[in-house]
Amino acid sequence: MEQINWSDLTFGYMPTDYNVRCVCKNGVWGELEVSSSEYINIHMAATCLHYGQEAFEGMKAFRGKDGRVRIFRMRDNAERMQSSSRGIMMAQLPVEKFEEAVLKVVKLNERFVPPYQSGASLYIRPLLIGTSAQVGVKPARDYMFLVFVTPVGPYFKAGFKPTPYAIMRQYDRVAPLGTGTIKVGGNYAASLAAGEKAHEMGYSAVLYLDSKEKKYLDECGPANFFGIRGNSYITPKSDSILPSITNKSLMTLAEEMGMTVERRHILVEELATFDEAGACGTAAVISPVSRIDDIDENKSYVFSKDGEPGKVCLKLYNKLRAIQYGDEPDTHGWITYVD
Ligand SMILES: *Cc1c(COP(=O)(O)O)cnc(C)c1O
């Protein structure tokens, strides 16, 4: 058996032993199947390839000090995949089947769940695609659900450090009443050009404004956005952002810490009043923002001058991670044990 150097892991793909699959034919879901192949065999006219019938999820499993493996908020992911499925007219996988598949794939690949001390975790990637061969534009009859896992390293190799983000007004990611609220690959395809441009310019990611008026903050390409002002946690309310489970968790924790949580429209100019800012999602939990450049407006909003994250970001980050690794009790029912 190969040795994995846990501390060298990045957020990349590494093969594991098994994946778990389930197909839906004519509206009927079959049994879970275990596969050791990294490939899928699908028809060249499958709707996922031509008309974007594809949705995915992302969550993590963590090994605690006690050696037990914990999956974070699995049910929320199952429900969100159903919402994504409704959004692009795909068959909905029952929540129980989703949970069974996730537990099975983690258990089968338990040797890939990184040890507690490493700060690494096991990333879980569920995927749902339309597989019927069709050239006419309509929803597929048949679907394939698949879930694979891959160990990923601690997101912050150089420590929990803030990085710069960019507002790029010549790009939109999603339409005002479009697919922004669901987790589909199409949204990511639509964000790649702006994302690559931002990376070339030295930014971590793009912070999108609302597509209609370009007045309010929406979210980052792959993560929600929040700001801290005094004792308030402020995050955008919008019809075109993905309901991040990390953001939802941080809002709960912020409230429990005695903070005021505001979920509302946020004018771009309000960035000037924030003490801290962060992007949040499963991959990083929180990615603190050092500065936001509104490139076309030639404006800059600075949150960290000394290269250090804000106190509130750090506190929230440590708190959520402690729950995920089992260092602090799970008082919200967020954890599912893989025993
Ligand atoms: C997945 C995703 C997020 C983060 O959601 P989490 O549930 O916190 O991982 C944020 N924005 C977009 C567009 C996403 O696809």
Coordinates of C-alpha atoms and ligand atoms in Angstrom, one line a residue:
M1 CA 0.0 0.0 0.0
E2 CA 1.4 3.4 -1.0
Q3 CA 2.3 5.9 1.6
I4 CA 0.4 9.2 1.5
N5 CA 2.3 12.3 2.7
W6 CA -0.7 14.0 4.3
S7 CA 1.0 17.3 4.8
D8 CA 1.8 17.6 1.1
L9 CA -1.8 17.2 -0.1
T10 CA -3.3 20.1 -2.0
F11 CA -6.9 20.7 -3.1
G12 CA -6.5 18.3 -6.0
Y13 CA -7.7 14.9 -7.2
M14 CA -6.0 11.7 -6.0
P15 CA -7.4 8.3 -6.8
T16 CA -9.0 6.3 -4.0
D17 CA -10.2 2.7 -3.9
Y18 CA -13.9 3.0 -4.6
N19 CA -16.8 5.1 -5.7
V20 CA -20.5 4.5 -5.3
R21 CA -23.1 4.9 -8.1
C22 CA -26.8 4.7 -8.6
V23 CA -28.8 5.0 -11.7
C24 CA -32.4 6.2 -12.3
K25 CA -34.3 4.7 -15.2
N26 CA -37.6 6.0 -16.2
G27 CA -38.0 7.7 -12.8
V28 CA -37.1 4.7 -10.7
W29 CA -33.8 4.7 -8.7
G30 CA -31.9 1.4 -8.6
E31 CA -29.6 -0.1 -6.0
L32 CA -26.3 1.5 -4.9
E33 CA -23.4 0.0 -6.8
V34 CA -19.7 0.0 -5.7
S35 CA -17.2 0.6 -8.5
S36 CA -13.4 0.7 -8.5
S37 CA -13.2 2.3 -11.9
E38 CA -12.5 6.0 -12.2
Y39 CA -14.4 6.2 -15.5
I40 CA -18.0 6.3 -16.5
N41 CA -19.3 4.9 -19.7
I42 CA -22.0 7.2 -21.1
H43 CA -23.7 7.8 -24.4
M44 CA -22.2 10.6 -26.6
A45 CA -25.6 12.2 -26.9
A46 CA -26.2 12.3 -23.1
T47 CA -28.0 15.4 -22.0
C48 CA -25.3 16.3 -19.4
L49 CA -22.8 16.7 -22.3
H50 CA -25.0 18.9 -24.5
Y51 CA -27.5 20.7 -22.4
G52 CA -25.8 21.0 -19.1
Q53 CA -27.9 18.6 -17.0
E54 CA -25.3 18.3 -14.3
A55 CA -25.3 19.2 -10.6
F56 CA -22.8 18.5 -7.9
E57 CA -22.1 18.8 -4.2
G58 CA -19.1 19.2 -2.0
M59 CA -18.6 18.3 1.6
K60 CA -15.9 16.9 3.9
A61 CA -15.2 14.1 6.3
F62 CA -12.8 14.8 9.2
R63 CA -10.9 12.4 11.6
G64 CA -11.1 13.5 15.2
K65 CA -8.5 13.1 18.0
D66 CA -10.6 10.1 19.0
G67 CA -10.0 8.5 15.6
R68 CA -13.7 8.7 14.7
V69 CA -14.7 10.0 11.2
R70 CA -17.2 12.8 11.1
I71 CA -19.1 14.0 8.1
F72 CA -20.2 17.7 8.2
R73 CA -23.9 18.6 7.4
M74 CA -24.5 15.7 5.0
R75 CA -28.3 16.1 5.0
D76 CA -28.0 19.7 4.0
N77 CA -26.0 18.7 1.0
A78 CA -28.5 16.0 0.1
E79 CA -31.3 18.5 0.2
R80 CA -29.4 21.0 -1.8
M81 CA -28.7 18.5 -4.5
Q82 CA -32.5 17.9 -4.7
S83 CA -33.0 21.6 -5.1
S84 CA -30.4 21.7 -7.9
S85 CA -32.1 18.8 -9.6
R86 CA -35.5 20.6 -9.5
G87 CA -33.7 23.7 -10.9
I88 CA -32.5 21.9 -14.1
M89 CA -35.3 19.3 -14.3
M90 CA -33.4 16.3 -13.2
A91 CA -34.6 13.3 -11.2
Q92 CA -34.3 13.9 -7.5
L93 CA -32.2 11.4 -5.6
P94 CA -34.0 10.6 -2.3
V95 CA -32.2 12.1 0.7
E96 CA -31.8 8.7 2.4
K97 CA -30.2 7.2 -0.6
F98 CA -27.8 10.1 -0.9
E99 CA -26.8 9.7 2.7
E100 CA -26.4 5.9 2.4
A101 CA -24.1 6.4 -0.7
V102 CA -22.0 9.0 1.1
L103 CA -21.6 6.9 4.2
K104 CA -20.7 3.9 2.1
V105 CA -18.1 5.6 0.0
V106 CA -16.4 7.1 3.0
K107 CA -16.4 3.8 4.9
L108 CA -15.0 2.0 1.8
N109 CA -12.2 4.5 1.5
E110 CA -11.6 5.0 5.2
R111 CA -7.8 4.6 4.8
F112 CA -7.9 7.9 2.8
V113 CA -9.3 9.9 5.7
P114 CA -6.3 11.9 6.8
P115 CA -5.1 11.6 10.5
Y116 CA -6.3 14.2 13.0
Q117 CA -3.0 16.1 13.3
S118 CA -2.5 16.7 9.6
G119 CA -5.2 19.4 9.2
A120 CA -6.2 17.6 6.0
S121 CA -9.6 16.0 5.3
L122 CA -11.5 13.8 2.9
Y123 CA -13.4 15.7 0.3
I124 CA -16.6 14.1 -0.8
R125 CA -17.9 14.9 -4.3
P126 CA -21.4 13.8 -5.3
L127 CA -22.4 14.2 -8.9
L128 CA -25.7 13.9 -10.8
I129 CA -26.0 13.8 -14.6
G130 CA -28.6 13.3 -17.2
T131 CA -27.6 10.3 -19.3
S132 CA -30.3 9.7 -21.9
A133 CA -29.3 10.0 -25.5
Q134 CA -31.2 13.0 -27.0
V135 CA -30.6 15.7 -29.5
G136 CA -33.9 17.5 -28.9
V137 CA -33.8 19.9 -26.0
K138 CA -35.7 18.3 -23.1
P139 CA -34.9 16.8 -19.8
A140 CA -33.4 13.3 -19.8
R141 CA -35.4 10.2 -18.8
D142 CA -32.4 8.5 -17.2
Y143 CA -29.8 9.8 -14.7
M144 CA -26.7 8.7 -13.0
F145 CA -25.7 9.6 -9.5
L146 CA -22.1 9.1 -8.4
V147 CA -20.1 9.9 -5.4
F148 CA -16.3 9.8 -5.1
V149 CA -13.9 11.0 -2.5
T150 CA -10.4 12.3 -2.5
P151 CA -8.1 13.4 0.4
V152 CA -7.3 17.1 0.4
G153 CA -4.7 19.1 2.3
P154 CA -5.2 21.9 4.7
Y155 CA -6.4 24.8 2.5
F156 CA -4.0 27.3 4.0
K157 CA -0.5 25.9 3.6
A158 CA 1.1 29.2 4.6
G159 CA -1.3 29.7 7.5
F160 CA -4.6 31.4 7.7
K161 CA -3.8 34.5 5.6
P162 CA -5.9 37.1 3.8
T163 CA -5.7 37.4 0.0
P164 CA -7.0 40.0 -2.5
Y165 CA -10.3 39.7 -4.5
A166 CA -11.5 41.6 -7.6
I167 CA -14.7 43.1 -8.7
M168 CA -14.8 42.8 -12.5
R169 CA -17.8 44.6 -13.8
Q170 CA -17.5 43.4 -17.4
Y171 CA -18.4 39.9 -16.4
D172 CA -21.5 38.2 -15.0
R173 CA -21.6 34.7 -13.5
V174 CA -25.4 34.2 -13.4
A175 CA -28.6 35.9 -14.5
P176 CA -30.8 37.8 -11.9
L177 CA -33.4 35.1 -11.9
G178 CA -31.2 32.3 -13.4
T179 CA -29.4 29.3 -11.9
G180 CA -27.4 31.1 -9.3
T181 CA -29.2 29.5 -6.4
I182 CA -28.4 25.9 -7.5
K183 CA -25.1 24.1 -7.6
V184 CA -24.6 23.3 -11.3
G185 CA -21.5 23.0 -13.4
G186 CA -22.9 25.6 -15.9
N187 CA -22.5 28.4 -13.4
Y188 CA -18.8 27.4 -13.0
A189 CA -18.3 27.3 -16.8
A190 CA -19.7 30.8 -16.9
S191 CA -17.3 32.0 -14.3
L192 CA -14.0 30.5 -15.7
A193 CA -13.1 33.4 -18.0
A194 CA -13.4 36.0 -15.3
G195 CA -11.8 33.7 -12.7
E196 CA -8.7 33.0 -14.9
K197 CA -8.3 36.7 -15.7
A198 CA -8.5 37.5 -11.9
H199 CA -5.9 34.8 -11.2
E200 CA -3.5 36.2 -13.8
M201 CA -3.9 39.6 -12.2
G202 CA -2.9 38.2 -8.8
Y203 CA -6.4 37.9 -7.2
S204 CA -7.7 34.8 -5.4
A205 CA -11.2 35.1 -7.0
V206 CA -13.8 37.4 -8.3
L207 CA -16.4 39.1 -6.1
Y208 CA -19.5 39.4 -8.3
L209 CA -22.1 42.1 -8.1
D210 CA -25.7 41.6 -8.8
S211 CA -26.1 41.2 -12.6
K212 CA -29.0 43.5 -13.0
E213 CA -28.0 46.8 -11.4
K214 CA -24.3 46.2 -10.5
K215 CA -25.1 47.9 -7.2
Y216 CA -25.1 45.1 -4.6
L217 CA -22.7 42.4 -3.6
D218 CA -23.6 38.9 -4.7
E219 CA -20.9 36.3 -4.0
C220 CA -17.5 35.0 -5.1
G221 CA -17.2 32.5 -7.9
P222 CA -17.1 29.4 -5.7
A223 CA -17.8 30.9 -2.3
N224 CA -20.3 33.2 -0.4
F225 CA -19.2 36.5 0.9
F226 CA -19.5 38.2 4.3
G227 CA -18.3 41.3 6.0
I228 CA -17.8 42.1 9.7
R229 CA -18.6 45.6 11.0
G230 CA -18.3 46.0 14.8
N231 CA -20.4 43.3 16.3
S232 CA -22.3 42.5 13.1
Y233 CA -21.9 39.6 10.6
I234 CA -23.3 40.9 7.3
T235 CA -23.9 38.7 4.3
P236 CA -25.7 39.4 1.0
K237 CA -29.3 38.5 0.4
S238 CA -29.8 37.8 -3.3
D239 CA -31.9 35.7 -5.7
S240 CA -28.7 34.7 -7.5
I241 CA -26.4 33.3 -4.9
L242 CA -25.9 29.7 -3.8
P243 CA -27.0 29.0 -0.3
S244 CA -23.7 28.1 1.2
I245 CA -23.9 25.6 4.1
T246 CA -20.7 27.1 5.5
N247 CA -22.2 30.5 5.5
K248 CA -25.3 29.2 7.2
S249 CA -23.2 27.5 9.9
L250 CA -21.1 30.7 10.4
M251 CA -24.3 32.7 10.8
T252 CA -25.5 30.3 13.5
L253 CA -22.1 30.5 15.3
A254 CA -21.9 34.3 15.0
E255 CA -25.3 34.6 16.6
E256 CA -24.3 32.3 19.4
M257 CA -21.2 34.4 20.0
G258 CA -23.5 37.3 20.6
M259 CA -23.1 38.9 17.2
T260 CA -25.9 40.5 15.2
V261 CA -26.4 38.7 11.9
E262 CA -27.7 40.8 8.9
R263 CA -28.7 39.1 5.7
R264 CA -29.6 41.8 3.3
H265 CA -28.8 43.8 0.2
I266 CA -25.3 45.2 0.6
L267 CA -24.3 48.2 -1.6
V268 CA -20.8 47.9 -3.0
E269 CA -19.8 51.2 -1.4
E270 CA -20.7 49.7 2.0
L271 CA -17.4 47.7 1.7
A272 CA -15.7 50.9 2.9
T273 CA -17.4 50.5 6.3
F274 CA -16.4 46.9 7.0
D275 CA -13.7 46.0 9.4
E276 CA -13.1 42.5 8.0
A277 CA -14.3 40.5 5.0
G278 CA -14.2 36.9 4.1
A279 CA -15.2 34.3 1.5
C280 CA -16.7 31.1 2.8
G281 CA -17.3 27.6 1.6
T282 CA -16.5 24.0 2.3
A283 CA -13.0 24.1 0.7
A284 CA -11.5 26.8 3.0
V285 CA -14.2 27.3 5.6
I286 CA -13.2 31.0 5.6
S287 CA -10.8 32.6 3.2
P288 CA -10.1 36.1 4.7
V289 CA -10.0 39.0 2.3
S290 CA -7.1 41.4 2.4
R291 CA -8.4 43.9 -0.2
I292 CA -11.1 44.2 -2.8
D293 CA -10.3 46.1 -6.0
D294 CA -13.2 47.4 -7.9
I295 CA -11.1 47.4 -11.1
D296 CA -13.2 49.3 -13.5
E297 CA -14.1 51.9 -11.0
N298 CA -10.5 52.3 -9.9
K299 CA -11.5 51.8 -6.2
S300 CA -9.9 49.8 -3.5
Y301 CA -11.3 48.5 -0.2
V302 CA -8.6 47.4 2.3
F303 CA -9.3 45.1 5.2
S304 CA -5.9 43.9 6.2
K305 CA -2.8 46.0 6.0
D306 CA -0.5 43.8 8.0
G307 CA -1.1 40.5 6.2
E308 CA -3.0 39.1 9.2
P309 CA -6.6 38.0 9.3
G310 CA -9.2 39.9 11.3
K311 CA -10.0 38.7 14.9
V312 CA -13.6 37.8 14.1
C313 CA -12.7 35.8 11.0
L314 CA -10.1 33.9 12.9
K315 CA -12.5 33.2 15.8
L316 CA -15.3 32.0 13.5
Y317 CA -12.9 29.9 11.5
N318 CA -11.4 28.2 14.6
K319 CA -14.9 27.6 16.1
L320 CA -16.3 25.9 13.0
R321 CA -13.1 23.8 12.5
A322 CA -13.2 22.7 16.1
I323 CA -16.7 21.4 15.6
Q324 CA -15.8 19.6 12.4
Y325 CA -12.8 17.8 13.9
G326 CA -14.8 17.0 17.1
D327 CA -12.6 19.2 19.4
E328 CA -15.8 21.0 20.4
P329 CA -19.2 19.3 21.0
D330 CA -21.7 19.2 18.1
T331 CA -24.6 21.0 19.7
H332 CA -26.5 21.5 16.4
G333 CA -26.6 18.0 15.0
W334 CA -24.3 18.8 12.2
I335 CA -22.1 15.8 12.5
T336 CA -22.7 12.2 11.2
Y337 CA -20.3 9.6 12.5
V338 CA -19.0 6.9 10.1
D339 CA -18.6 4.0 12.5
Ligands
LIG1 C1 -20.6 25.3 -3.3 C2 -20.7 26.8 -3.5 C3 -20.5 27.6 -2.4 C4 -20.2 27.2 -1.0 O1 -21.1 26.4 -0.4 P1 -20.8 25.4 0.8 O2 -22.0 24.7 1.1 O3 -20.4 26.3 1.9 O4 -19.6 24.6 0.4 C5 -20.7 29.0 -2.6 N1 -20.9 29.5 -3.8 C6 -21.1 28.7 -4.9 C7 -21.4 29.3 -6.2 C8 -21.0 27.3 -4.8 O5 -21.1 26.6 -5.8

